[in-house]
Amino acid sequence: MEFSEGKNIYVQIRDRLVDQILTGMLLPGDKIPSVRELAVDLEVNRNTVMRSYALMEQEGIVDNRRGIGFFVSSNARQRLTQDEKEIFIKQELPRLVHQAKVLKMLPADFKDLFDQLNENQNENKQ
Amino acid sequence: MEFSEGKNIYVQIRDRLVDQILTGMLLPGDKIPSVRELAVDLEVNRNTVMRSYALMEQEGIVDNRRGIGFFVSSNARQRLTQDEKEIFIKQELPRLVHQAKVLKMLPADFKDLFDQLNENQNENKQ
DNA sequence: GTTAGTGTCCTAATTAACTAGGACAGTAAA
DNA sequence: TTTACTGTCCTAGTTAATTAGGACACTAAC
């Protein structure tokens, strides 16, 4: 895995797993890769993966069964869509609005986003 | 200044100055605070500020006159609106679209952004 | 009980970011 | 020329992230 600078690796690993939960690649109750397995897979140290898993456990999105492994907790997806959305609305969106202002961006610049939002809305109606 | 975790301080200082350039608080030709002055002001080491300034110099948004100080380069604002916009479109927007999808966000969640974009467009027309 | 997989704890070492502050050189004005 | 700024280079030390890998305990299956 290619890690970006400027963000800690263990957070990036957490983000990757969170994304897999949100997209449904990982479902509630699913076993996530073992610490050692993922470490080898991502070419990273065991302890770094451990740190990601400890973080996710603390966030309540995975459960830990000693000697067996980590599992996606039953309410992980619901909790994540809630929490991540709140973080986005409160922290990212204000920055985004400000950036749109100072960079004098226009609606056309956000076409892709609009399209996605409309798609979400249509799926919601059905 | 309160620095957020997860992002290097010298980058945050750079971002702060870039924002001041984009908002017009700092104009082309303006002298930016001296390395020592800003270091004291932000309660940070000289070397950390130096690193921010070196980064900005490398980006071509400030000019350095030894023994005098750093100055906002004449084309800083133009260059920044171009570059930052490109970075946004190519790097941030795709992530944003993806996040909007997995979090099933709706147009209403982005009302503040829409309002700002419309405002930009109206200013553009005048 | 042995084996193979799991998480967990531990010490040791490396690296980058940041701090601390001395020392020196360029510049402008008194 | 002196003074007071300015940037610049330097060594030294701290901290957090990461690596490396040994050692141990838990669990399931054979």
JSON list of C-alpha atoms in Angstrom, two decimals, chain A residues 2 4 6 10-11 16 22 24 29 33 38 50 54-56 60-61 68 73 84 86-87 92 99 102 107 110 122:
[
{"chain": "A", "resi": 2, "resn": "GLU", "atom": "CA", "xyz": [1.14, 3.47, -0.82]},
{"chain": "A", "resi": 4, "resn": "SER", "atom": "CA", "xyz": [0.60, 9.47, 1.79]},
{"chain": "A", "resi": 6, "resn": "GLY", "atom": "CA", "xyz": [1.40, 14.13, 6.22]},
{"chain": "A", "resi": 10, "resn": "TYR", "atom": "CA", "xyz": [-1.93, 3.82, 11.42]},
{"chain": "A", "resi": 11, "resn": "VAL", "atom": "CA", "xyz": [-4.68, 6.39, 10.74]},
{"chain": "A", "resi": 16, "resn": "ARG", "atom": "CA", "xyz": [-9.00, 2.18, 4.65]},
{"chain": "A", "resi": 22, "resn": "LEU", "atom": "CA", "xyz": [-18.93, 1.86, 4.61]},
{"chain": "A", "resi": 24, "resn": "GLY", "atom": "CA", "xyz": [-20.09, -2.96, 2.37]},
{"chain": "A", "resi": 29, "resn": "GLY", "atom": "CA", "xyz": [-19.71, -9.78, 12.13]},
{"chain": "A", "resi": 33, "resn": "PRO", "atom": "CA", "xyz": [-7.53, -9.58, 8.67]},
{"chain": "A", "resi": 38, "resn": "LEU", "atom": "CA", "xyz": [-2.46, -7.29, 7.38]},
{"chain": "A", "resi": 50, "resn": "MET", "atom": "CA", "xyz": [-2.16, -3.06, 16.23]},
{"chain": "A", "resi": 54, "resn": "ALA", "atom": "CA", "xyz": [-6.82, -0.41, 18.96]},
{"chain": "A", "resi": 55, "resn": "LEU", "atom": "CA", "xyz": [-8.06, 2.90, 17.57]},
{"chain": "A", "resi": 56, "resn": "MET", "atom": "CA", "xyz": [-10.98, 1.26, 15.81]},
{"chain": "A", "resi": 60, "resn": "GLY", "atom": "CA", "xyz": [-16.49, 0.98, 18.76]},
{"chain": "A", "resi": 61, "resn": "ILE", "atom": "CA", "xyz": [-16.41, -0.17, 15.16]},
{"chain": "A", "resi": 68, "resn": "ILE", "atom": "CA", "xyz": [-9.37, -15.30, 17.68]},
{"chain": "A", "resi": 73, "resn": "SER", "atom": "CA", "xyz": [-19.10, -4.76, 15.28]},
{"chain": "A", "resi": 84, "resn": "GLU", "atom": "CA", "xyz": [-18.22, 10.52, 9.95]},
{"chain": "A", "resi": 86, "resn": "GLU", "atom": "CA", "xyz": [-21.06, 14.77, 11.73]},
{"chain": "A", "resi": 87, "resn": "ILE", "atom": "CA", "xyz": [-17.30, 15.23, 11.55]},
{"chain": "A", "resi": 92, "resn": "GLU", "atom": "CA", "xyz": [-14.59, 19.68, 6.73]},
{"chain": "A", "resi": 99, "resn": "GLN", "atom": "CA", "xyz": [-11.85, 27.48, 0.25]},
{"chain": "A", "resi": 102, "resn": "VAL", "atom": "CA", "xyz": [-11.23, 32.41, -1.55]},
{"chain": "A", "resi": 107, "resn": "PRO", "atom": "CA", "xyz": [-20.93, 25.55, -9.31]},
{"chain": "A", "resi": 110, "resn": "PHE", "atom": "CA", "xyz": [-18.45, 20.83, -8.34]},
{"chain": "A", "resi": 122, "resn": "ASN", "atom": "CA", "xyz": [-32.91, 9.38, -6.22]}
]
